[in-house]
Amino acid sequence: MLMLSKLRCITFDVTGTLIAYKGELGDYYCMAAKSVGLPCPDYKRVHEGFKLAYADMAKEYPCFGYAAKMPNILWWKTCVRDSFIRAGYDYDEETFEKVFRRIYSTFGSSAPYTIFPDSQEFLRWVRKQGLKVGLVSNAEYRYQDVILPALGLNQDSEWDFGVFSGLEGVEKPDPRIYEIALEKAGNLRPEEVLHIGDSMRKDYMPAKSIGMHAVLLDRFKTPEAANWKKSGALVLPDLLTTQEWLTSGQLNC
């Protein structure tokens, strides 16, 4: 238990670490279109259109429009409309409004997500060891208020505090989001906190840059994991293995 005795908090990335998307983006855009009597949009074109539209919105209005005080629904409406237009679907205003409402409602629920089988048990185990659990995510308020609770990940039973970019105005890989996590954990020292995530750029590097410990999860056997290991990162396949490592290893990550 040497490793755990040196920690006072573990923070987690959310998507790709605790939960994952179900299906493809096109599945949900297709359901929305069919709900108003339209044919399914082309999956590939919609996916590519969304990637471009999302990147542009994130650049112009980062953190879901936090600094501009843009309403969350307007941020997403602009993004989704641009996604369709880039994919070649320029619906009239009335039609788009109906399609968008369906999409916005769906992604504000647990429907497009699934929780990994080991997530809930591991979070509860960490809290039973007397450690605080924090979430650090580039996500908007609906993750905290609706989506995570609907998936069985509740504040005060699975996690203690959250740092969500849409609520804080800072997003990964900016190290400041991890500094906010340290403050919310009770002004802990970086060396007292371990961060677990699935991105070298957004999770591992910024957490390490401020002195936190960090571990990468490779749930999907990504080819990049080989390079992660070569760079010296500790890469584990899942949270069950992480629990075994925490109870048997040395804190050298």
XYZ file of N, CA and C in Angstrom:
759
model
N 0.824 -1.210 0.000
C 0.000 0.000 0.000
C 0.859 1.262 0.000
N 2.172 1.114 -0.256
C 3.077 2.254 -0.197
C 2.632 3.365 -1.139
N 2.209 2.992 -2.332
C 1.812 3.979 -3.313
C 0.597 4.773 -2.849
N -0.426 4.083 -2.413
C -1.650 4.744 -1.969
C -1.399 5.651 -0.775
N -0.484 5.272 0.074
C -0.220 6.065 1.280
C 0.364 7.429 0.946
N 0.907 7.572 -0.254
C 1.495 8.847 -0.648
C 0.510 9.734 -1.402
N -0.646 9.179 -1.713
C -1.647 9.930 -2.471
C -2.781 10.404 -1.578
N -3.347 11.552 -1.945
C -4.527 12.049 -1.247
C -5.699 12.246 -2.215
N -5.423 12.127 -3.499
C -6.475 12.336 -4.499
C -6.085 11.678 -5.814
N -7.076 11.168 -6.542
C -6.878 10.693 -7.905
C -7.887 11.419 -8.789
N -7.402 12.026 -9.870
C -8.292 12.678 -10.830
C -8.373 11.840 -12.101
N -9.483 11.982 -12.792
C -9.753 11.159 -13.967
C -10.236 12.003 -15.139
N -9.758 11.675 -16.307
C -10.411 12.095 -17.538
C -11.741 11.345 -17.584
N -12.686 11.807 -18.388
C -13.992 11.147 -18.425
C -14.171 10.290 -19.685
N -14.311 10.931 -20.844
C -14.593 10.191 -22.072
C -13.347 9.453 -22.557
N -13.462 8.142 -22.699
C -12.335 7.310 -23.086
C -11.655 6.673 -21.887
N -11.961 7.190 -20.694
C -11.368 6.666 -19.466
C -12.422 6.021 -18.579
N -13.524 6.737 -18.330
C -14.614 6.212 -17.510
C -15.830 5.812 -18.349
N -16.071 6.564 -19.426
C -17.201 6.274 -20.305
C -16.733 6.324 -21.749
N -17.588 5.849 -22.668
C -17.254 5.881 -24.092
C -18.521 6.172 -24.887
N -18.320 6.621 -26.120
C -19.454 6.829 -27.013
C -19.953 5.485 -27.531
N -21.269 5.395 -27.728
C -21.873 4.222 -28.352
C -22.188 4.552 -29.800
N -21.858 3.632 -30.702
C -22.200 3.833 -32.098
C -21.414 4.960 -32.746
N -21.944 5.446 -33.872
C -21.301 6.515 -34.622
C -22.135 7.787 -34.556
N -21.476 8.907 -34.783
C -22.179 10.184 -34.814
C -23.332 10.131 -35.814
N -23.067 9.492 -36.958
C -24.087 9.405 -38.000
C -25.353 8.697 -37.560
N -25.229 7.764 -36.613
C -26.412 7.053 -36.110
C -27.416 8.039 -35.514
N -26.913 8.993 -34.750
C -27.780 9.935 -34.041
C -28.285 11.047 -34.960
N -27.446 11.453 -35.903
C -27.895 12.433 -36.885
C -28.948 11.802 -37.803
N -28.768 10.520 -38.094
C -29.740 9.797 -38.929
C -31.088 9.699 -38.214
N -31.080 9.326 -36.940
C -32.327 9.219 -36.175
C -33.049 10.559 -36.109
N -32.264 11.627 -35.962
C -32.863 12.955 -35.886
C -33.505 13.340 -37.211
N -32.814 13.028 -38.307
C -33.370 13.353 -39.628
C -34.627 12.536 -39.915
N -34.581 11.259 -39.604
C -35.732 10.389 -39.857
C -36.934 10.781 -38.996
N -36.691 11.375 -37.838
C -37.794 11.768 -36.960
C -38.659 12.865 -37.572
N -38.111 13.588 -38.556
C -38.893 14.624 -39.240
C -39.144 14.253 -40.697
N -38.984 12.964 -41.014
C -39.321 12.468 -42.339
C -38.265 12.661 -43.401
N -37.003 12.916 -42.987
C -35.919 13.104 -43.939
C -35.086 11.830 -44.055
N -34.424 11.629 -45.190
C -33.534 10.470 -45.317
C -32.280 10.661 -44.473
N -31.609 9.568 -44.179
C -30.378 9.640 -43.380
C -29.293 10.403 -44.140
N -28.626 11.331 -43.472
C -27.464 11.979 -44.089
C -26.338 10.954 -44.249
N -25.436 11.224 -45.157
C -24.288 10.352 -45.365
C -23.391 10.362 -44.129
N -23.131 9.187 -43.574
C -22.383 9.094 -42.318
C -21.006 9.734 -42.424
N -20.259 9.403 -43.466
C -18.891 9.892 -43.589
C -18.864 11.402 -43.746
N -19.749 11.937 -44.595
C -19.776 13.381 -44.814
C -20.168 14.126 -43.533
N -21.138 13.587 -42.780
C -21.549 14.216 -41.529
C -20.408 14.184 -40.516
N -19.722 13.063 -40.441
C -18.621 12.934 -39.484
C -17.515 13.930 -39.794
N -17.137 14.020 -41.065
C -16.088 14.953 -41.452
C -16.545 16.391 -41.260
N -17.811 16.662 -41.595
C -18.350 18.003 -41.411
C -18.350 18.406 -39.954
N -18.699 17.462 -39.076
C -18.726 17.757 -37.641
C -17.326 18.045 -37.111
N -16.344 17.267 -37.526
C -14.977 17.480 -37.044
C -14.495 18.892 -37.379
N -14.784 19.339 -38.608
C -14.360 20.671 -39.029
C -15.139 21.755 -38.281
N -16.453 21.560 -38.177
C -17.292 22.551 -37.501
C -16.932 22.663 -36.029
N -16.711 21.531 -35.382
C -16.357 21.526 -33.957
C -15.019 22.225 -33.736
N -14.055 21.929 -34.601
C -12.725 22.545 -34.469
C -12.823 24.059 -34.605
N -13.628 24.526 -35.547
C -13.779 25.964 -35.742
C -14.463 26.625 -34.547
N -15.509 25.992 -34.030
C -16.213 26.552 -32.871
C -15.310 26.571 -31.638
N -14.550 25.502 -31.446
C -13.656 25.414 -30.290
C -12.564 26.471 -30.361
N -12.172 26.834 -31.572
C -11.145 27.863 -31.742
C -11.721 29.260 -31.533
N -12.911 29.519 -32.115
C -13.511 30.848 -32.019
C -14.190 31.089 -30.675
N -14.818 30.038 -30.152
C -15.526 30.152 -28.867
C -15.119 28.984 -27.972
N -13.893 29.020 -27.442
C -13.400 27.888 -26.638
C -14.230 27.677 -25.376
N -14.099 26.490 -24.847
C -14.797 26.113 -23.607
C -16.304 26.323 -23.754
N -16.816 25.952 -24.930
C -18.255 26.020 -25.212
C -18.805 27.434 -25.022
N -17.987 28.412 -25.435
C -18.433 29.801 -25.406
C -18.372 30.468 -24.052
N -17.562 29.934 -23.163
C -17.498 30.441 -21.783
C -17.182 31.941 -21.725
N -16.093 32.368 -22.360
C -15.670 33.770 -22.282
C -16.677 34.703 -22.942
N -17.308 34.234 -24.021
C -18.290 35.052 -24.741
C -19.665 35.006 -24.087
N -19.777 34.221 -23.027
C -21.059 34.035 -22.334
C -22.156 33.565 -23.298
N -21.740 32.716 -24.204
C -22.671 32.160 -25.185
C -23.480 31.031 -24.554
N -24.788 31.059 -24.666
C -25.590 29.957 -24.125
C -25.171 28.620 -24.732
N -25.153 27.602 -23.914
C -24.709 26.287 -24.363
C -25.482 25.806 -25.591
N -26.780 26.011 -25.582
C -27.603 25.528 -26.686
C -27.278 26.265 -27.984
N -26.916 27.554 -27.896
C -26.552 28.321 -29.091
C -25.215 27.845 -29.639
N -24.271 27.528 -28.746
C -22.968 27.003 -29.190
C -23.170 25.735 -30.004
N -23.972 24.839 -29.476
C -24.191 23.572 -30.163
C -25.040 23.738 -31.420
N -26.002 24.649 -31.392
C -26.830 24.868 -32.586
C -25.965 25.364 -33.747
N -25.057 26.299 -33.448
C -24.156 26.811 -34.475
C -23.258 25.710 -35.014
N -22.754 24.886 -34.115
C -21.859 23.787 -34.497
C -22.585 22.748 -35.353
N -23.779 22.361 -34.933
C -24.523 21.333 -35.659
C -24.978 21.844 -37.030
N -25.423 23.093 -37.089
C -25.837 23.653 -38.379
C -24.666 23.648 -39.352
N -23.499 24.101 -38.868
C -22.307 24.134 -39.723
C -21.897 22.730 -40.137
N -22.093 21.752 -39.240
C -21.768 20.359 -39.567
C -22.594 19.885 -40.757
N -23.887 20.160 -40.719
C -24.770 19.751 -41.818
C -24.422 20.480 -43.108
N -24.179 21.780 -43.006
C -23.864 22.557 -44.214
C -22.583 22.052 -44.857
N -21.560 21.782 -44.046
C -20.302 21.264 -44.585
C -20.485 19.890 -45.215
N -21.476 19.148 -44.699
C -21.752 17.817 -45.253
C -22.661 17.880 -46.474
N -23.147 19.088 -46.796
C -23.979 19.248 -47.988
C -25.464 19.254 -47.724
N -25.876 19.496 -46.465
C -27.298 19.490 -46.106
C -27.662 20.844 -45.494
N -28.264 21.697 -46.305
C -28.649 23.037 -45.856
C -30.161 23.075 -45.668
N -30.625 22.603 -44.513
C -32.055 22.525 -44.245
C -32.649 23.923 -44.026
N -33.940 24.055 -44.319
C -34.607 25.310 -43.994
C -34.684 25.437 -42.471
N -34.971 26.651 -41.996
C -34.894 26.949 -40.566
C -35.812 26.060 -39.733
N -37.034 25.876 -40.185
C -38.001 25.084 -39.418
C -37.566 23.629 -39.320
N -37.095 23.094 -40.447
C -36.649 21.696 -40.454
C -35.417 21.520 -39.582
N -34.462 22.432 -39.732
C -33.244 22.318 -38.937
C -33.545 22.397 -37.449
N -34.455 23.281 -37.067
C -34.788 23.430 -35.651
C -35.288 22.110 -35.076
N -36.111 21.396 -35.812
C -36.641 20.113 -35.349
C -35.526 19.067 -35.243
N -34.671 19.032 -36.266
C -33.564 18.073 -36.270
C -32.600 18.382 -35.129
N -32.270 19.656 -34.981
C -31.326 20.046 -33.933
C -31.858 19.722 -32.542
N -33.119 20.006 -32.295
C -33.694 19.736 -30.971
C -33.547 18.269 -30.612
N -33.743 17.400 -31.591
C -33.599 15.961 -31.350
C -32.143 15.619 -31.019
N -31.213 16.194 -31.770
C -29.794 15.918 -31.548
C -29.347 16.455 -30.188
N -29.742 17.675 -29.881
C -29.334 18.310 -28.615
C -29.878 17.533 -27.416
N -31.119 17.087 -27.539
C -31.730 16.314 -26.469
C -31.025 14.969 -26.288
N -30.704 14.318 -27.397
C -30.045 13.012 -27.333
C -28.687 13.101 -26.662
N -27.879 14.089 -27.062
C -26.535 14.211 -26.510
C -26.521 14.870 -25.129
N -27.690 15.258 -24.658
C -27.807 15.723 -23.289
C -28.357 14.649 -22.378
N -28.392 13.416 -22.889
C -28.869 12.269 -22.122
C -27.773 11.210 -22.102
N -28.068 10.090 -21.471
C -27.072 9.013 -21.414
C -27.107 8.131 -22.655
N -28.058 8.367 -23.561
C -28.257 7.477 -24.707
C -27.004 7.211 -25.546
N -26.182 8.233 -25.866
C -25.036 7.962 -26.748
C -23.795 7.451 -26.013
N -23.918 7.185 -24.737
C -22.740 6.825 -23.943
C -22.903 5.471 -23.254
N -21.779 4.884 -22.952
C -21.767 3.665 -22.154
C -20.651 3.775 -21.122
N -20.890 3.231 -19.952
C -19.884 3.278 -18.890
C -19.053 1.998 -18.943
N -17.754 2.119 -18.796
C -16.907 0.931 -18.780
C -17.232 0.103 -17.531
N -17.213 -1.215 -17.638
C -17.630 -2.089 -16.525
C -16.868 -1.885 -15.222
N -15.621 -1.403 -15.308
C -14.814 -1.268 -14.090
C -14.842 0.136 -13.482
N -15.515 1.083 -14.136
C -15.435 2.486 -13.705
C -16.060 2.742 -12.341
N -17.322 2.369 -12.192
C -18.024 2.676 -10.951
C -17.357 2.004 -9.756
N -17.027 0.734 -9.904
C -16.416 -0.017 -8.800
C -15.064 0.583 -8.408
N -14.279 0.981 -9.409
C -12.964 1.527 -9.114
C -13.066 2.877 -8.406
N -13.967 3.735 -8.860
C -14.129 5.040 -8.219
C -14.552 4.880 -6.763
N -15.462 3.960 -6.527
C -15.911 3.724 -5.150
C -14.778 3.163 -4.297
N -13.973 2.301 -4.892
C -12.830 1.722 -4.170
C -11.836 2.809 -3.773
N -11.550 3.729 -4.694
C -10.621 4.818 -4.399
C -11.124 5.641 -3.220
N -12.414 5.972 -3.216
C -12.970 6.777 -2.126
C -12.938 6.005 -0.792
N -13.103 4.682 -0.854
C -13.046 3.877 0.368
C -11.640 3.856 0.969
N -10.641 4.131 0.137
C -9.269 4.185 0.646
C -8.988 5.520 1.327
N -9.980 6.405 1.336
C -9.815 7.703 1.968
C -9.292 8.778 1.044
N -9.230 8.491 -0.248
C -8.744 9.462 -1.226
C -9.917 10.200 -1.851
N -9.670 11.439 -2.245
C -10.671 12.185 -2.995
C -10.610 11.790 -4.461
N -11.754 11.883 -5.118
C -11.847 11.573 -6.544
C -12.313 12.820 -7.289
N -11.539 13.236 -8.284
C -11.902 14.391 -9.096
C -12.020 14.017 -10.560
N -12.853 14.735 -11.284
C -13.006 14.551 -12.720
C -12.490 15.795 -13.424
N -11.677 15.607 -14.452
C -11.127 16.721 -15.226
C -11.454 16.455 -16.690
N -12.360 17.257 -17.253
C -12.886 16.934 -18.577
C -13.147 18.171 -19.423
N -12.838 18.054 -20.710
C -13.239 19.083 -21.670
C -14.692 18.819 -22.042
N -15.591 19.226 -21.178
C -17.014 18.955 -21.367
C -17.831 20.106 -20.813
N -19.105 20.155 -21.217
C -19.982 21.228 -20.746
C -20.819 20.739 -19.566
N -21.663 21.624 -19.081
C -22.333 21.392 -17.800
C -23.210 20.145 -17.784
N -23.696 19.704 -18.940
C -24.617 18.565 -18.935
C -23.927 17.268 -18.524
N -22.605 17.191 -18.687
C -21.881 16.021 -18.185
C -22.070 15.922 -16.680
N -21.861 17.041 -16.002
C -21.948 17.049 -14.546
C -23.377 16.869 -14.053
N -24.301 17.582 -14.666
C -25.665 17.649 -14.145
C -26.578 16.514 -14.592
N -26.325 15.964 -15.795
C -27.279 15.009 -16.368
C -26.632 13.687 -16.771
N -25.620 13.760 -17.616
C -25.097 12.556 -18.269
C -24.438 11.593 -17.296
N -23.506 12.079 -16.495
C -22.812 11.185 -15.561
C -23.758 10.583 -14.522
N -24.649 11.369 -13.903
C -25.604 10.759 -12.973
C -26.479 9.701 -13.635
N -26.871 9.944 -14.892
C -27.717 8.978 -15.603
C -26.974 7.670 -15.876
N -25.643 7.745 -15.907
C -24.819 6.552 -16.131
C -24.413 5.876 -14.824
N -24.858 6.447 -13.705
C -24.536 5.853 -12.411
C -23.257 6.374 -11.796
N -22.766 7.510 -12.312
C -21.564 8.129 -11.750
C -21.996 9.422 -11.070
N -22.256 9.325 -9.774
C -22.839 10.435 -9.025
C -21.833 11.110 -8.110
N -21.971 12.423 -8.000
C -21.144 13.160 -7.061
C -21.489 12.728 -5.640
N -20.466 12.570 -4.827
C -20.556 12.159 -3.430
C -20.707 10.652 -3.225
N -20.852 9.893 -4.326
C -20.802 8.436 -4.170
C -19.704 7.838 -5.050
N -19.512 8.401 -6.252
C -18.422 7.942 -7.112
C -17.322 8.998 -7.253
N -17.670 10.271 -7.139
C -16.654 11.324 -7.262
C -16.993 12.493 -6.354
N -15.948 13.253 -6.009
C -16.090 14.339 -5.047
C -16.209 15.717 -5.691
N -15.448 15.954 -6.742
C -15.484 17.264 -7.397
C -15.186 17.106 -8.885
N -15.651 18.076 -9.653
C -15.420 18.040 -11.086
C -14.832 19.350 -11.572
N -13.992 19.255 -12.591
C -13.450 20.426 -13.272
C -13.803 20.260 -14.744
N -14.867 20.922 -15.163
C -15.366 20.802 -16.528
C -15.081 22.103 -17.281
N -14.495 21.989 -18.451
C -14.022 23.169 -19.179
C -15.127 24.184 -19.446
N -16.339 23.708 -19.721
C -17.438 24.615 -20.002
C -17.891 25.407 -18.795
N -17.526 24.952 -17.606
C -17.890 25.646 -16.373
C -16.735 26.457 -15.796
N -15.504 26.135 -16.210
C -14.320 26.792 -15.647
C -13.663 27.787 -16.606
N -13.922 27.635 -17.901
C -13.302 28.532 -18.865
C -11.860 28.190 -19.188
N -11.428 27.008 -18.827
C -10.079 26.506 -19.127
C -10.230 25.072 -19.598
N -9.472 24.695 -20.616
C -9.600 23.336 -21.125
C -8.244 22.674 -21.322
N -8.248 21.371 -21.269
C -7.035 20.607 -21.554
C -6.616 20.859 -23.008
N -5.314 20.935 -23.274
C -4.169 20.575 -22.419
C -3.590 21.717 -21.581
N -4.312 22.800 -21.391
C -3.817 23.888 -20.550
C -3.601 23.373 -19.126
N -2.375 23.444 -18.608
C -2.105 22.937 -17.257
C -2.941 23.602 -16.171
N -3.474 24.784 -16.461
C -4.264 25.488 -15.448
C -5.489 24.687 -15.004
N -6.006 23.846 -15.895
C -7.178 23.068 -15.506
C -6.814 22.064 -14.407
N -5.552 21.624 -14.420
C -5.090 20.706 -13.366
C -4.784 21.465 -12.076
N -4.364 22.703 -12.217
C -4.158 23.527 -11.024
C -5.488 23.805 -10.326
N -6.536 23.988 -11.116
C -7.876 24.165 -10.539
C -8.277 22.900 -9.790
N -7.945 21.738 -10.364
C -8.263 20.463 -9.706
C -7.558 20.363 -8.349
N -6.300 20.786 -8.291
C -5.572 20.755 -7.021
C -6.246 21.639 -5.981
N -6.718 22.804 -6.426
C -7.416 23.715 -5.511
C -8.708 23.084 -4.998
N -9.478 22.500 -5.912
C -10.759 21.907 -5.522
C -10.572 20.685 -4.628
N -9.420 20.048 -4.770
C -9.132 18.881 -3.929
C -8.758 19.278 -2.506
N -8.619 20.583 -2.279
C -8.251 21.061 -0.946
C -6.872 21.668 -0.906
N -6.485 22.288 -2.049
C -5.160 22.908 -2.158
C -4.045 21.894 -1.884
N -4.177 20.746 -2.529
C -3.168 19.695 -2.370
C -1.909 20.015 -3.169
N -0.802 19.418 -2.761
C 0.432 19.530 -3.527
C 0.349 18.600 -4.738
N 0.952 18.956 -5.863
C 0.871 18.115 -7.065
C 1.309 16.668 -6.830
N 2.350 16.497 -6.002
C 2.873 15.139 -5.771
C 1.933 14.269 -4.942
N 0.861 14.860 -4.436
C -0.129 14.097 -3.680
C -1.281 13.618 -4.554
N -1.200 13.911 -5.856
C -2.320 13.623 -6.755
C -1.856 12.822 -7.969
N -2.652 11.829 -8.332
C -2.432 11.019 -9.524
C -3.544 11.323 -10.517
N -3.169 11.539 -11.782
C -4.181 11.733 -12.832
C -4.171 10.530 -13.766
N -5.367 10.062 -14.115
C -5.524 8.927 -15.020
C -6.333 9.377 -16.227
N -5.785 9.189 -17.419
C -6.482 9.591 -18.633
C -6.050 8.751 -19.816
N -6.536 9.120 -21.003
C -6.238 8.319 -22.194
C -5.538 9.110 -23.292
N -5.074 10.321 -22.971
C -4.414 11.160 -23.979
C -3.063 11.640 -23.467
N -2.030 11.379 -24.253
C -0.702 11.862 -23.895
C -0.687 13.389 -23.870
N -1.292 14.020 -24.867
C -1.246 15.473 -25.006
C -2.152 16.192 -24.013
N -3.337 15.649 -23.774
C -4.309 16.357 -22.940
C -4.288 15.924 -21.472
N -3.837 14.719 -21.211
C -3.860 14.200 -19.838
C -2.461 14.077 -19.232
N -1.656 13.229 -19.826
C -0.372 12.889 -19.225
C 0.580 14.079 -19.145
N 0.846 14.718 -20.279
C 1.864 15.771 -20.315
C 1.517 16.988 -19.454
N 0.300 17.534 -19.548
C 0.012 18.706 -18.703
C -0.033 18.386 -17.217
N -0.509 17.198 -16.851
C -0.521 16.818 -15.437
C 0.909 16.690 -14.914
N 1.754 16.036 -15.686
C 3.157 15.878 -15.280
C 3.880 17.219 -15.229
N 3.484 18.133 -16.113
C 4.187 19.421 -16.195
C 4.059 20.243 -14.931
N 3.008 20.001 -14.131
C 2.862 20.756 -12.878
C 3.243 19.911 -11.666
N 3.791 18.711 -11.917
C 4.306 17.903 -10.821
C 3.405 16.792 -10.331
N 2.263 16.574 -11.001
C 1.381 15.474 -10.617
C 1.928 14.150 -11.142
N 1.501 13.069 -10.552
C 1.759 11.749 -11.107
C 0.723 11.504 -12.202
N 1.043 10.648 -13.159
C 0.097 10.405 -14.248
C 0.242 8.997 -14.806
N -0.885 8.455 -15.213
C -0.965 7.128 -15.829
C -1.866 7.242 -17.052
N -1.533 6.519 -18.099
C -2.371 6.490 -19.294
C -3.090 5.154 -19.396
N -4.366 5.185 -19.739
C -5.130 3.970 -20.009
C -5.195 3.742 -21.507
N -4.976 2.510 -21.906
C -5.058 2.139 -23.324
C -6.177 1.114 -23.485
N -7.416 1.578 -23.331
C -8.563 0.662 -23.386
C -8.804 0.102 -24.790
N -8.427 0.856 -25.811
C -8.766 0.465 -27.178
C -7.561 -0.025 -27.979
N -6.464 -0.317 -27.265
C -5.252 -0.840 -27.911
C -4.809 0.053 -29.071
N -4.669 1.337 -28.789
C -4.258 2.285 -29.814
C -2.798 2.081 -30.210
N -2.476 2.214 -31.493
C -1.081 2.069 -31.945
C -0.149 3.074 -31.273
N -0.695 4.212 -30.823
C 0.127 5.241 -30.196
C 0.688 4.790 -28.844
N 0.085 3.766 -28.255
C 0.511 3.337 -26.922
C 1.974 2.904 -26.894
N 2.460 2.355 -27.991
C 3.863 1.933 -28.040
C 4.787 3.127 -27.865
N 4.427 4.237 -28.491
C 5.244 5.451 -28.347
C 5.097 6.049 -26.957
N 3.915 5.925 -26.370
C 3.719 6.406 -25.001
C 4.699 5.703 -24.061
N 4.775 4.390 -24.221
C 5.659 3.605 -23.356
C 7.125 3.969 -23.588
N 7.491 4.175 -24.860
C 8.878 4.536 -25.176
C 9.264 5.865 -24.551
N 8.279 6.744 -24.403
C 8.559 8.059 -23.828
C 8.681 8.006 -22.304
N 8.401 6.833 -21.735
C 8.528 6.666 -20.293
C 7.230 6.665 -19.522
N 6.094 6.797 -20.232
C 4.796 6.819 -19.555
C 4.392 5.413 -19.109
N 3.728 5.353 -17.970
C 3.156 4.091 -17.517
C 1.806 3.931 -18.205
N 1.651 2.869 -18.974
C 0.423 2.624 -19.741
C -0.212 1.328 -19.246
N -1.469 1.404 -18.838
C -2.195 0.253 -18.315
C -3.456 0.021 -19.136
N -3.942 -1.216 -19.200
C -5.077 -1.528 -20.091
C -6.452 -1.136 -19.550
N -6.604 -1.074 -18.222
C -7.920 -0.806 -17.657
C -7.783 -0.409 -16.192
N -8.905 -0.143 -15.545
C -8.856 0.305 -14.154
C -8.646 -0.846 -13.171
N -9.037 -2.047 -13.543
C -8.773 -3.197 -12.685
C -7.274 -3.400 -12.535
N -6.555 -3.317 -13.646
C -5.097 -3.425 -13.612
C -4.494 -2.257 -12.845
N -5.106 -1.095 -12.978
C -4.636 0.082 -12.257
C -4.769 -0.125 -10.748
N -5.861 -0.740 -10.336
C -6.059 -1.017 -8.907
C -4.989 -1.974 -8.394
N -4.686 -2.998 -9.158
C -3.655 -3.943 -8.766
C -2.299 -3.248 -8.651
N -2.008 -2.376 -9.608
C -0.750 -1.636 -9.589
C -0.676 -0.700 -8.379
N -1.768 -0.039 -8.071
C -1.790 0.902 -6.946
C -1.553 0.206 -5.604
N -1.996 -1.033 -5.501
C -1.873 -1.736 -4.219
C -0.585 -2.554 -4.107
N 0.216 -2.541 -5.180
C 1.419 -3.383 -5.120
C 2.701 -2.682 -5.538
N 2.574 -1.558 -6.263
C 3.766 -0.939 -6.830
C 4.297 0.260 -6.081
N 5.326 0.864 -6.661
C 5.942 2.079 -6.126
C 5.438 3.274 -6.926
N 5.353 4.418 -6.303
C 4.845 5.615 -6.958
C 5.960 6.261 -7.770
N 6.193 5.798 -8.974
C 7.261 6.320 -9.807
C 6.748 6.697 -11.191
N 5.479 7.083 -11.273
C 4.895 7.449 -12.552
C 4.874 8.967 -12.727
